[in-house]
PDB file of C-alpha atoms in Angstrom:
ATOM      1  CA  MET W   1      -7.776 -13.244 -22.126  1.00  0.00           C
ATOM      2  CA  SER W   2      -9.645 -10.631 -20.111  1.00  0.00           C
ATOM      3  CA  ASP W   3      -7.831  -7.727 -18.515  1.00  0.00           C
ATOM      4  CA  ASP W   4     -10.352  -7.627 -15.660  1.00  0.00           C
ATOM      5  CA  ALA W   5      -8.863  -8.183 -12.223  1.00  0.00           C
ATOM      6  CA  VAL W   6     -10.049 -11.081 -10.078  1.00  0.00           C
ATOM      7  CA  LEU W   7      -9.577 -10.648  -6.315  1.00  0.00           C
ATOM      8  CA  ARG W   8     -10.068 -13.455  -3.813  1.00  0.00           C
ATOM      9  CA  GLU W   9      -9.164 -13.626  -0.149  1.00  0.00           C
ATOM     10  CA  LEU W  10      -7.387 -16.838   0.734  1.00  0.00           C
ATOM     11  CA  ALA W  11      -8.733 -19.147   3.440  1.00  0.00           C
ATOM     12  CA  ASP W  12      -6.420 -17.716   6.100  1.00  0.00           C
ATOM     13  CA  GLY W  13      -8.024 -14.264   5.687  1.00  0.00           C
ATOM     14  CA  GLU W  14      -4.575 -12.699   5.853  1.00  0.00           C
ATOM     15  CA  ARG W  15      -3.689 -12.862   2.156  1.00  0.00           C
ATOM     16  CA  LEU W  16      -5.365 -11.838  -1.077  1.00  0.00           C
ATOM     17  CA  ARG W  17      -4.918 -13.393  -4.521  1.00  0.00           C
ATOM     18  CA  VAL W  18      -5.067 -10.857  -7.349  1.00  0.00           C
ATOM     19  CA  ARG W  19      -5.155 -12.112 -10.940  1.00  0.00           C
ATOM     20  CA  VAL W  20      -4.708  -9.430 -13.550  1.00  0.00           C
ATOM     21  CA  ALA W  21      -3.189  -9.119 -17.035  1.00  0.00           C
ATOM     22  CA  GLY W  22      -2.103 -12.769 -17.111  1.00  0.00           C
ATOM     23  CA  ARG W  23      -0.286 -12.457 -13.779  1.00  0.00           C
ATOM     24  CA  GLU W  24      -1.031 -13.535 -10.253  1.00  0.00           C
ATOM     25  CA  PHE W  25      -0.043 -11.739  -7.073  1.00  0.00           C
ATOM     26  CA  VAL W  26      -0.570 -12.840  -3.489  1.00  0.00           C
ATOM     27  CA  ILE W  27      -0.451  -9.857  -1.148  1.00  0.00           C
ATOM     28  CA  ASP W  28      -1.565  -8.827   2.326  1.00  0.00           C
ATOM     29  CA  ALA W  29      -5.369  -8.796   2.507  1.00  0.00           C
ATOM     30  CA  ALA W  30      -5.507  -5.610   4.580  1.00  0.00           C
ATOM     31  CA  CYS W  31      -4.119  -2.141   3.956  1.00  0.00           C
ATOM     32  CA  PRO W  32      -1.407  -1.318   6.520  1.00  0.00           C
ATOM     33  CA  HIS W  33      -2.890   2.174   7.061  1.00  0.00           C
ATOM     34  CA  ARG W  34      -6.275   1.379   8.671  1.00  0.00           C
ATOM     35  CA  LYS W  35      -6.761  -2.286   7.759  1.00  0.00           C
ATOM     36  CA  GLY W  36      -9.140  -1.682   4.835  1.00  0.00           C
ATOM     37  CA  ARG W  37     -10.022  -4.974   3.133  1.00  0.00           C
ATOM     38  CA  LEU W  38      -8.276  -4.843  -0.223  1.00  0.00           C
ATOM     39  CA  VAL W  39     -10.644  -7.443  -1.682  1.00  0.00           C
ATOM     40  CA  HIS W  40     -13.055  -4.489  -1.982  1.00  0.00           C
ATOM     41  CA  GLY W  41     -10.408  -2.263  -3.569  1.00  0.00           C
ATOM     42  CA  TYR W  42      -9.892  -1.185  -7.159  1.00  0.00           C
ATOM     43  CA  VAL W  43      -7.164  -2.669  -9.372  1.00  0.00           C
ATOM     44  CA  ASN W  44      -5.730  -0.557 -12.180  1.00  0.00           C
ATOM     45  CA  THR W  45      -5.013  -3.209 -14.808  1.00  0.00           C
ATOM     46  CA  ARG W  46      -2.701  -0.936 -16.792  1.00  0.00           C
ATOM     47  CA  THR W  47      -0.383   0.138 -13.960  1.00  0.00           C
ATOM     48  CA  LEU W  48      -0.757  -3.022 -11.824  1.00  0.00           C
ATOM     49  CA  ARG W  49      -1.750  -1.046  -8.739  1.00  0.00           C
ATOM     50  CA  ILE W  50      -4.347  -1.765  -6.092  1.00  0.00           C
ATOM     51  CA  ILE W  51      -6.203   1.030  -4.305  1.00  0.00           C
ATOM     52  CA  CYS W  52      -7.617   0.642  -0.795  1.00  0.00           C
ATOM     53  CA  PRO W  53     -11.352   1.342  -0.614  1.00  0.00           C
ATOM     54  CA  LEU W  54     -11.124   3.249   2.692  1.00  0.00           C
ATOM     55  CA  HIS W  55      -8.612   6.066   2.252  1.00  0.00           C
ATOM     56  CA  ARG W  56      -7.406   5.535  -1.328  1.00  0.00           C
ATOM     57  CA  SER W  57      -3.867   4.382  -0.511  1.00  0.00           C
ATOM     58  CA  SER W  58      -2.390   2.915  -3.689  1.00  0.00           C
ATOM     59  CA  PHE W  59       0.177   0.103  -3.884  1.00  0.00           C
ATOM     60  CA  ASP W  60       2.313  -1.339  -6.666  1.00  0.00           C
ATOM     61  CA  LEU W  61       1.324  -5.018  -6.950  1.00  0.00           C
ATOM     62  CA  THR W  62       4.789  -6.084  -8.109  1.00  0.00           C
ATOM     63  CA  THR W  63       6.681  -4.577  -5.159  1.00  0.00           C
ATOM     64  CA  GLY W  64       4.040  -3.800  -2.524  1.00  0.00           C
ATOM     65  CA  CYS W  65       5.419  -0.259  -2.256  1.00  0.00           C
ATOM     66  CA  PRO W  66       2.967   2.543  -1.515  1.00  0.00           C
ATOM     67  CA  VAL W  67       2.474   4.878  -4.473  1.00  0.00           C
ATOM     68  CA  ALA W  68      -0.080   7.370  -3.146  1.00  0.00           C
ATOM     69  CA  GLY W  69      -2.368   8.024  -0.200  1.00  0.00           C
ATOM     70  CA  PRO W  70      -1.886   8.309   3.529  1.00  0.00           C
ATOM     71  CA  THR W  71       0.042   5.071   4.094  1.00  0.00           C
ATOM     72  CA  THR W  72       3.819   4.941   4.299  1.00  0.00           C
ATOM     73  CA  GLU W  73       4.032   1.177   4.852  1.00  0.00           C
ATOM     74  CA  ALA W  74       4.364  -1.374   2.070  1.00  0.00           C
ATOM     75  CA  LEU W  75       2.263  -4.467   1.492  1.00  0.00           C
ATOM     76  CA  THR W  76       3.976  -7.835   1.599  1.00  0.00           C
ATOM     77  CA  VAL W  77       4.038  -9.531  -1.810  1.00  0.00           C
ATOM     78  CA  TYR W  78       4.100 -13.267  -1.109  1.00  0.00           C
ATOM     79  CA  SER W  79       3.933 -14.412  -4.718  1.00  0.00           C
ATOM     80  CA  ASP W  80       4.285 -12.811  -8.126  1.00  0.00           C
ATOM     81  CA  GLY W  81       4.174 -14.688 -11.393  1.00  0.00           C
ATOM     82  CA  PRO W  82       2.119 -15.899 -14.312  1.00  0.00           C
ATOM     83  CA  ALA W  83      -1.446 -16.919 -13.515  1.00  0.00           C
ATOM     84  CA  ASP W  84      -0.910 -20.657 -13.891  1.00  0.00           C
ATOM     85  CA  GLY W  85      -3.997 -22.167 -12.305  1.00  0.00           C
ATOM     86  CA  GLU W  86      -5.977 -22.424  -9.104  1.00  0.00           C
ATOM     87  CA  ASP W  87      -3.482 -24.729  -7.413  1.00  0.00           C
ATOM     88  CA  ALA W  88      -0.400 -22.525  -7.803  1.00  0.00           C
ATOM     89  CA  LEU W  89      -0.150 -21.799  -4.081  1.00  0.00           C
ATOM     90  CA  ARG W  90      -0.393 -25.461  -3.146  1.00  0.00           C
ATOM     91  CA  LYS W  91       2.340 -26.402  -5.612  1.00  0.00           C
ATOM     92  CA  GLY W  92       5.118 -24.612  -3.747  1.00  0.00           C
ATOM     93  CA  ARG W  93       4.910 -21.082  -5.131  1.00  0.00           C
ATOM     94  CA  THR W  94       3.875 -19.403  -1.881  1.00  0.00           C
ATOM     95  CA  GLU W  95       6.626 -17.265  -0.443  1.00  0.00           C
ATOM     96  CA  ARG W  96       9.935 -15.902  -1.583  1.00  0.00           C
TER      97      ARG W  96
END
């Protein structure tokens, strides 16, 4: 299994699927600070954090909490679990 992160915006444009380290997260697609598109961000595969490409705000993928940068708002984490296939969102694992 590769540790590389795979980022894909979902069809609604409001959410982003991040697959990393055998896990899948569905989070807000835009940074709450200045709406930077997180699909163009950097994912630290060791710490499970995503960094906004605009102003370097960093968020914990498991909680959505900001870790560093200018933002004080958290991302919404809609789904967090094992990466179990392309159809995971359509099989009922969408929101908590």
